Amino acid sequence: MKKVKIEIIPVGNEILIGQIIDTNSAWMAAQLTKAGFEIIAITTVGDCTKDICQALDTAFSRADVVLMTGGVGPTKDDITKTTLCNYFNTDLVFDDSVLENINRIFAHKNYALNELTRNQAFVPKNCTVIQNIVGTAPVLWFEQNNKVLVSMPGVPFEMKTVMSDEIIPRLRKQFQSIDYLKSSLLISGITESALAIRLSDFEEQLSQKFSLAYLPSYGLIRLRLSAWGAENAPEMEARKEQLKQLVKDVLIDESDKPLETILGEKLRSKKLSISTAESCTGGNIAHQITLISGASNYFKGSIVSYANQVKSDILNIDSEIIDKYGAVSREVVEQMAQSVSKKLKTDCSIAVSGIAGPDGGTPDKPVGTVWICTKVKDKILTQKYQFGTSREENINRTTNMALLQLIKMLE
Amino acid sequence: MKKVKIEIIPVGNEILIGQIIDTNSAWMAAQLTKAGFEIIAITTVGDCTKDICQALDTAFSRADVVLMTGGVGPTKDDITKTTLCNYFNTDLVFDDSVLENINRIFAHKNYALNELTRNQAFVPKNCTVIQNIVGTAPVLWFEQNNKVLVSMPGVPFEMKTVMSDEIIPRLRKQFQSIDYLKSSLLISGITESALAIRLSDFEEQLSQKFSLAYLPSYGLIRLRLSAWGAENAPEMEARKEQLKQLVKDVLIDESDKPLETILGEKLRSKKLSISTAESCTGGNIAHQITLISGASNYFKGSIVSYANQVKSDILNIDSEIIDKYGAVSREVVEQMAQSVSKKLKTDCSIAVSGIAGPDGGTPDKPVGTVWICTKVKDKILTQKYQFGTSREENINRTTNMALLQLIKMLE
């Protein structure tokens, strides 16, 4: 059975000049893989007829389905629709059902319809129109030589709605999907190359149908064993058990879930609550924890004590301690962890204090110096880390390491 | 003068299965555009020889420079280096300077060298090796028919270091760069189509060298007027002034900076300090504010009062008020804003309370209901918003609208 191949074509100069990060494609790729289709390429091009047409030619030469996002707004810089008319040698016709949909949305929002928005109801003659119930740009579905091309909006929540409600169900109906099997292991405490050496015999014996991939980031390695086809499920199960035995001393979790999800699951199953006291991360640890739906079951709150005055006024850290050891110190971070869990009445807490940079470093405490204290009931664990010189990087690494440190304590 | 065209080729199955979001390409595109080069496509392919070679053929047919990221780790799933050997019909040779670099890094980290890592020092014979001072995978620079191909690591901080320190300076030396001129205006309070109608005469009169683009997101529109070539600077200046006049009633800022940057600049220039009290955003507003280097000059801290108990215990919100009006109400959010600015001794504050979802909605207060109160000295502004049903979306929209609401108050 042949895998159905999909190519994604995001369109937009704003991506090519780096004004925005394309988050759509990752979301689409994850959903489509889960639905049993293989993504073979993601080709981003600008709002330029020639480049779009070349990308379509290449995509049709190697893929069964081509999914385009973007370039479908009401303004002049958006040219995807007219380009598709040229490409498929067809004309625009007015579609009343699209206008009806636009009118419904505008009535709800109390907007007045204008000519440009009305023009959104012009669609290529030879395509199937799918209503976009959350936006004014219709979704266009073309078929040619048993291949499918879909043009949809690039606005993330519009794209997600039409993909989930319409595109994926239709693709599953029209094409044969194949199960994508994946076993993921989250590993910490070993380098990528040392892990690969440890797993070299395992890899040698692995059948061609299986592939093993290493994805290292911020002190973690995500190990992914994958194969296409439900018939490989028993072998997948057996291989995963083998792998687990081989890495059991460095295994954090049997998933590729984000750390905040793993932490949430552990806190829930142990019926523990949590709070955070954050300095250099500025609230990012609390933010990550609360991205998870249902976090209110265990997360109570956070005190972001960016200024030292907040450390003493709100967290009641002894100002003499701050003066003596500095805000970035074992002593301060331990008091922060104790204080926040007492004040917010939680079983666990995370406290961090560090120098995110790019300024504020000293020879003693260069940029990237971070203290992390994690607390579970009466036990605390305090560790010092030395990260890099990039502010954003330091915030992200501190967040990851803090979550990981608490996850390890909860094992 | 011809623009130098660059194509970026990210390599990695982890992108095609949606395991990670490719943030590298946006960063590279922004830096390269600023350096005077045009990105014509970003083509993501998997760790597969055939697909990589096809992408290289296409890229060389349309670009002067091809920048590849990823697939250069020490493990078996990484095949970029051997693929490049095949593509350029050359062999691997051992490079002592790469081993020296690896040894230096490993000594610093206290890691033991193993065979796989040592193998990173094998490089294609016909390329120029550029040392990667922050990682073990060397950067490979190939030249052929006056075109350049560079292979570099996909680990973001390694990529950023080699791009900034080595690749961009070398490209600027070897190729002619052309200034990319850009004027951005941040607009709020008008729909995209209504704005386009207002600007239609302006667009008609715009010379071919200039392009005007609309990028809408979360209640904002980023308007971008751009042109290539320093000789267009005087016209750019004149056109920008015209544009500003046309949008002055809806203009938020003359830039495409993130809202947290604009807010930071306003607070700095007015010498005002700020704190936040967050419920549904869980710390994300504080996180965004503190992403900006130098935020400690105006940001004092935040109280994330996720649980109602924290609202009453730490922010001293009257529990009767919470019982009477509910935590998601004008009354509570106003008390939160007043309380946090008093407790953290700040001039300004932002308070938000809402239902992020997917659970917790009621007929009266469906998921996406959010109250935002912003405070500047003695003045407060409180507004209710109705966002959508996606949790992540609601957190991001609330964050954006809260920052925007305060920016508008500070005008």
Tab-separated table of C-alpha atoms in Angstrom, chain A residues 34 206 229:
chain	number	residue	atom	x	y	z
A	34	LYS	CA	-1.632	11.636	12.757
A	206	LEU	CA	16.443	-2.653	13.338
A	229	GLY	CA	1.661	0.665	8.701
